[in-house]
mmCIF file of C-alpha atoms in Angstrom:
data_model
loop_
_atom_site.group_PDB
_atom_site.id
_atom_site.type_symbol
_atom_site.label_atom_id
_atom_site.label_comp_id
_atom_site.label_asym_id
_atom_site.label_seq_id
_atom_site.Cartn_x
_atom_site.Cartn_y
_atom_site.Cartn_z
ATOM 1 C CA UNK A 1 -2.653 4.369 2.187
ATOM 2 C CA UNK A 2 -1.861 0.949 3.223
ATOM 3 C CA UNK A 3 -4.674 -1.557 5.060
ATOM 4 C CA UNK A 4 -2.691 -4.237 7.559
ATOM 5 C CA UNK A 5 -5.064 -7.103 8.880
ATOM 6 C CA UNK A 6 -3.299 -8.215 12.279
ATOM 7 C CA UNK A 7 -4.114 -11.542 13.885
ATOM 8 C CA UNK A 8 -4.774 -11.066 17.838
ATOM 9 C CA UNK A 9 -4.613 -14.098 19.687
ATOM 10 C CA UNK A 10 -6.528 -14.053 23.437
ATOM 11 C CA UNK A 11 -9.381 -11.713 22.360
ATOM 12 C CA UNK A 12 -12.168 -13.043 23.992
ATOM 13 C CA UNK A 13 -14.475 -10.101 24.640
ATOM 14 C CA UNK A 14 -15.805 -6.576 24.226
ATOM 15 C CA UNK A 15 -13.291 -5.513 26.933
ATOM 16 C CA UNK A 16 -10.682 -6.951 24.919
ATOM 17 C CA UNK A 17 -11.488 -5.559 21.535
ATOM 18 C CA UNK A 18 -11.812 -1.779 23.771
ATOM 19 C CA UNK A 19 -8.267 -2.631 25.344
ATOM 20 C CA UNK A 20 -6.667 -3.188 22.144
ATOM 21 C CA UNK A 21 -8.489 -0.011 20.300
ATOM 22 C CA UNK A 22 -7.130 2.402 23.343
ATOM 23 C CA UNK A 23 -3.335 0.587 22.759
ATOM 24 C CA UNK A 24 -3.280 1.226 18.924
ATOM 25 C CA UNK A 25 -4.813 5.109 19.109
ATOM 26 C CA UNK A 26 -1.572 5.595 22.332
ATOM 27 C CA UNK A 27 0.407 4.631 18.823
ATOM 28 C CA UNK A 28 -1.274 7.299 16.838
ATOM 29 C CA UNK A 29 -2.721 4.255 14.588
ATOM 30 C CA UNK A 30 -5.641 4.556 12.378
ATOM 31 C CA UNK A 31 -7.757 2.038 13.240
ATOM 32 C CA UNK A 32 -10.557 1.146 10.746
ATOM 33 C CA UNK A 33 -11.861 -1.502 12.626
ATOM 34 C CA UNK A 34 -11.441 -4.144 15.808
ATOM 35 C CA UNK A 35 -13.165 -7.202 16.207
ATOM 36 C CA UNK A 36 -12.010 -10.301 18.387
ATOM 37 C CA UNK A 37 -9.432 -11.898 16.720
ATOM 38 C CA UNK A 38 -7.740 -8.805 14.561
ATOM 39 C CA UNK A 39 -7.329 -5.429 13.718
ATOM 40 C CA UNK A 40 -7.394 -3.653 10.513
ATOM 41 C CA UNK A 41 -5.727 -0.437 10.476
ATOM 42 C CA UNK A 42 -4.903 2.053 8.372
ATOM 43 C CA UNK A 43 -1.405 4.292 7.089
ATOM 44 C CA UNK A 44 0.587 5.643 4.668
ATOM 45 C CA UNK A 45 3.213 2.676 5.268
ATOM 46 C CA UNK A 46 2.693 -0.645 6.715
ATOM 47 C CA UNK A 47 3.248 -0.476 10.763
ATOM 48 C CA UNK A 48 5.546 -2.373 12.698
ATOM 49 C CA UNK A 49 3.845 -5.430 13.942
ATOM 50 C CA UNK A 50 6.812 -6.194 16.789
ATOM 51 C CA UNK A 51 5.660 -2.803 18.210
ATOM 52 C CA UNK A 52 2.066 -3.444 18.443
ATOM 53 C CA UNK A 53 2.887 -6.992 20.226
ATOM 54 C CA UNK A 54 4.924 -5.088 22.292
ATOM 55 C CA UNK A 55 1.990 -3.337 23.818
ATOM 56 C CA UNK A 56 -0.437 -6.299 23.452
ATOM 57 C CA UNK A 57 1.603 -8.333 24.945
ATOM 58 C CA UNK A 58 1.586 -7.402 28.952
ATOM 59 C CA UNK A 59 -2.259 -7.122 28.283
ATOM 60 C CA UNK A 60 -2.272 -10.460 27.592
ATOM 61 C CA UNK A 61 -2.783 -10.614 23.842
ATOM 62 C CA UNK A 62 -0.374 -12.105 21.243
ATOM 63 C CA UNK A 63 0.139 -11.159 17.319
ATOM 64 C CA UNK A 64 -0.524 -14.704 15.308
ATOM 65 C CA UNK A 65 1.546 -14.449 11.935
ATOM 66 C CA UNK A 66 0.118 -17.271 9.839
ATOM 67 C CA UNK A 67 1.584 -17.869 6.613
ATOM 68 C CA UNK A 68 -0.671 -16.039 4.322
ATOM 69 C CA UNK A 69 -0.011 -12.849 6.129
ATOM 70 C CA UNK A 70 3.500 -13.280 5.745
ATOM 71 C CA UNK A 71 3.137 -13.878 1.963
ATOM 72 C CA UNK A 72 0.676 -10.621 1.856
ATOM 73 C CA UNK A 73 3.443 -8.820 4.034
ATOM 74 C CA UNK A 74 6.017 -9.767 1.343
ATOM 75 C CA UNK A 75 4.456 -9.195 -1.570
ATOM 76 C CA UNK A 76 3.873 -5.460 -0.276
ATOM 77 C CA UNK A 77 6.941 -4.798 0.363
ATOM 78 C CA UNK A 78 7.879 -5.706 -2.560
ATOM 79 C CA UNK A 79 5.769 -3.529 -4.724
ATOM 80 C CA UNK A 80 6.872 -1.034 -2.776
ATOM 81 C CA UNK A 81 10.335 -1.669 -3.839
ATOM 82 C CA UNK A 82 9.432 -2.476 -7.505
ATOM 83 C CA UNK A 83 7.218 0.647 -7.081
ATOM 84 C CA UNK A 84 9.270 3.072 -5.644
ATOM 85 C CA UNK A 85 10.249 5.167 -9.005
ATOM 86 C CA UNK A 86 13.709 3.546 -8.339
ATOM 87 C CA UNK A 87 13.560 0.494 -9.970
ATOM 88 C CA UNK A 88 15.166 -0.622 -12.972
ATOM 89 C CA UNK A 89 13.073 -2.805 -15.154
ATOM 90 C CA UNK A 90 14.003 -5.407 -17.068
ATOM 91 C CA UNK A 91 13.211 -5.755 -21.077
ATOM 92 C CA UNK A 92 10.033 -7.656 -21.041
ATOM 93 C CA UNK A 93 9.839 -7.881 -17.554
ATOM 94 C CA UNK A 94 7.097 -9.844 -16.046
ATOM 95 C CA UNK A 95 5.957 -9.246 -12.247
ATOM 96 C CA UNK A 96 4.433 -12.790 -11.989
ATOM 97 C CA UNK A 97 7.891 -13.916 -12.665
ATOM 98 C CA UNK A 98 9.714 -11.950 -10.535
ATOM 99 C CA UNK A 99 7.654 -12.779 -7.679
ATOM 100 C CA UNK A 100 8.029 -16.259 -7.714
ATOM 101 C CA UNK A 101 11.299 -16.335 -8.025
ATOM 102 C CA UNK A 102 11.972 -13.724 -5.175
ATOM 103 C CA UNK A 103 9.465 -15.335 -2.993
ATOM 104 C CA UNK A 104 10.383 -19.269 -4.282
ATOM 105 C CA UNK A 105 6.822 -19.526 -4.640
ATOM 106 C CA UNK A 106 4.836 -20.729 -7.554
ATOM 107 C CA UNK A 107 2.672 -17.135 -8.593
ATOM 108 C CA UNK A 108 -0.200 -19.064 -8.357
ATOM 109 C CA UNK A 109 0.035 -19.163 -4.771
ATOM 110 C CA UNK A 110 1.352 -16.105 -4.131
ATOM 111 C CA UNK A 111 -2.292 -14.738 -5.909
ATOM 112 C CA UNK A 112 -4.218 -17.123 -3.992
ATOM 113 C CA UNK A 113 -3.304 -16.531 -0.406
ATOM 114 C CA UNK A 114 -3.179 -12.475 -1.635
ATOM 115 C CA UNK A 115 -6.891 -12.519 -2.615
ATOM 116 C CA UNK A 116 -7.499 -14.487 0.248
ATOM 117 C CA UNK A 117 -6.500 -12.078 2.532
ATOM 118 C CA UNK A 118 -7.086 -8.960 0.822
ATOM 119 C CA UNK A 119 -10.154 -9.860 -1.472
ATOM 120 C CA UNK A 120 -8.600 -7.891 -4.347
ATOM 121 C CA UNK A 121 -6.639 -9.410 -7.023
ATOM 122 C CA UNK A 122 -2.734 -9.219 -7.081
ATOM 123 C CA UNK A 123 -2.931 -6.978 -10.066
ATOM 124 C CA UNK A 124 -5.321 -4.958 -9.246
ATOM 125 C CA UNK A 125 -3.544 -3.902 -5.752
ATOM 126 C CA UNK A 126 -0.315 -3.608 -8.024
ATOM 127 C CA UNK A 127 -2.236 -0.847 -10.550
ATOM 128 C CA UNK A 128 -3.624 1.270 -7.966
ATOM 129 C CA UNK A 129 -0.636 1.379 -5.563
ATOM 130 C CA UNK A 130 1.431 2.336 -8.950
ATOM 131 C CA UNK A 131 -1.166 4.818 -9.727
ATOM 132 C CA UNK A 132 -1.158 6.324 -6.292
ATOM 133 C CA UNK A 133 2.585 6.905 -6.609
ATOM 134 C CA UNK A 134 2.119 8.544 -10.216
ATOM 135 C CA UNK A 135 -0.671 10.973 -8.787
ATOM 136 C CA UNK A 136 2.416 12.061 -6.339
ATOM 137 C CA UNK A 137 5.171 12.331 -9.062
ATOM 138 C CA UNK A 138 2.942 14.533 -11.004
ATOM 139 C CA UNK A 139 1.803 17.067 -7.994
ATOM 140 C CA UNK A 140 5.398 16.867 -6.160
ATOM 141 C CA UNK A 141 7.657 16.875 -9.358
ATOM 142 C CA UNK A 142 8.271 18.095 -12.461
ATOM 143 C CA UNK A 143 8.621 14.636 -14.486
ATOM 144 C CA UNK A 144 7.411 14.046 -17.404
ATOM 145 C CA UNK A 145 4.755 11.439 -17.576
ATOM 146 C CA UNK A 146 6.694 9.675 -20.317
ATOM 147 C CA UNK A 147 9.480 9.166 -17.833
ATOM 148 C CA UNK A 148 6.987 8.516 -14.856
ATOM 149 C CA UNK A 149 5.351 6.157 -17.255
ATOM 150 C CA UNK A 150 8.962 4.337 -17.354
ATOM 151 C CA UNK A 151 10.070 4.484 -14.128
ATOM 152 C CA UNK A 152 7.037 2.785 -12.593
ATOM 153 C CA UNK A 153 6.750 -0.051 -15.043
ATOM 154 C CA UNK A 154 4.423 1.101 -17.534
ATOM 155 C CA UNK A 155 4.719 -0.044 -21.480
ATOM 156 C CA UNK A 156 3.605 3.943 -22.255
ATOM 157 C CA UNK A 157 2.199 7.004 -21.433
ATOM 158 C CA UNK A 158 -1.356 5.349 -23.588
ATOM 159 C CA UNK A 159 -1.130 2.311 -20.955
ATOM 160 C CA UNK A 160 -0.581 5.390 -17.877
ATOM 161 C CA UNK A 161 -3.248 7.049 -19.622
ATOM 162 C CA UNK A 162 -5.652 4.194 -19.665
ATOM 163 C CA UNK A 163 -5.143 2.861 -16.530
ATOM 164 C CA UNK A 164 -5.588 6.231 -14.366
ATOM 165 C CA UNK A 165 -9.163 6.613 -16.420
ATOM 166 C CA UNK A 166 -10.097 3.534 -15.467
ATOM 167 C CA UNK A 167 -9.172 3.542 -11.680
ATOM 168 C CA UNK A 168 -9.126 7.454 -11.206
ATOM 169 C CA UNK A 169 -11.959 8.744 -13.395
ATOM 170 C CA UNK A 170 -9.219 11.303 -14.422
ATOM 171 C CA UNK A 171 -6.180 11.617 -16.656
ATOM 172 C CA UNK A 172 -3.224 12.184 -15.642
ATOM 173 C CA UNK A 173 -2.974 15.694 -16.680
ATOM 174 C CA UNK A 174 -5.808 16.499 -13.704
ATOM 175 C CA UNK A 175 -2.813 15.553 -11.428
ATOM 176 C CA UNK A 176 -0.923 17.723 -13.009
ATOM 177 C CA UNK A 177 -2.957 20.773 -12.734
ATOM 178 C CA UNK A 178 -3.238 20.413 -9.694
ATOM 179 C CA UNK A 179 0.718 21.149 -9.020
ATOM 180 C CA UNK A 180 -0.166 24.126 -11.106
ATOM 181 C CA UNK A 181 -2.571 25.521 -8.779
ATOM 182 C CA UNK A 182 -0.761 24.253 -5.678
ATOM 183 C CA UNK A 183 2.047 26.338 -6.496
ATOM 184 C CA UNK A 184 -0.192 29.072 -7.641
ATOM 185 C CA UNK A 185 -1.185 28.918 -4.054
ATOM 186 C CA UNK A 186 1.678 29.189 -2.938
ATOM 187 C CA UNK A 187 3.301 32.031 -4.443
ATOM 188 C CA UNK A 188 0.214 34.087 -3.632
ATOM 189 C CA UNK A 189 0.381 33.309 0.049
ATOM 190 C CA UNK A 190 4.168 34.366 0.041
ATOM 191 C CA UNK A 191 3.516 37.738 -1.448
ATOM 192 C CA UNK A 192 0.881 38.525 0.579
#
């Protein structure tokens, strides 16, 4: 799940934070919280911002973009494309690097205004969004983790290994049972 901060300019009141909350749930939004001044909300994919001013707007309330968000905005999208299962890694490839250079910002920055915003590290959003997209690869498909270990930008299926113990609890071949029962499940249901 993705968490999107939006900046609300013209919230001034209760009434205001109650007007917003009833425009984002008429957008089937999960909101996880309103104050004055922003929204955080919660989905599977980051949500259009231009349709929630939209709305706001003829209620009198305006989306701010500041500069960090953009850089947060960018930097998730592009995980998301680095992350996708799709993309092909250079030798020795270094996501610092490629960041700056796609955003022609020093990484420094980049990692700065992320943690300001999110109050996680760069890297540490990076693992666990690549680790959420593993856990799908091994219940939806029938990859091996060696090539899911590749395809996502890991050195090896030890560094997979390591890195879903530490941010799961599990290993990787949890995940994998669990497409084994799902489609246990499933084959019982369709005999019945």
């Amino acid at each position: 799940m993705q968490v999107q901060k939006i900046v609300i300019k013209g919230m001034v009141c209760e009434r205001c934070i109650s007007s917003v909350t009833d425009e984002l749930l008429k957008l089937d939004v999960q909101v996880m919280e309103v104050s004055l001044g922003q929204v955080i909300l919660q989905a599977p994919f980051l949500i259009d911002e231009a349709l929630i001013g939209e709305r706001l707007r003829p209620l009198g309330f305006t989306l701010l973009s500041d500069k960090r968000s953009k850089v947060v905005k960018d930097v998730k999208a592009l995980i998301s494309e680095m992350y996708s299962g799709h993309f092909d890694f250079a030798d020795h490839f270094r996501f610092s690097a490629f960041l700056a250079s796609r955003m022609n910002m020093s990484y420094d920055k980049i990692s700065n205004d992320f943690y300001a915003l999110e109050k996680t590290s760069l890297e540490q959003f990076s693992i666990s969004f690549r680790i959420d997209k593993i856990k799908e690869e091994l219940v939806y498909t029938n990859k091996s983790l060696a090539d899911i270990a590749v395809a996502f930008g890991f050195s090896s299926v030890a560094h997979v290994s390591k890195q879903f113990k530490t941010h799961t609890g599990l290993n990787p071949s949890y995940f994998r049972k669990l497409k084994t029962s799902k489609e246990a499940t499933q084959a019982s249901l369709s005999k019945a």
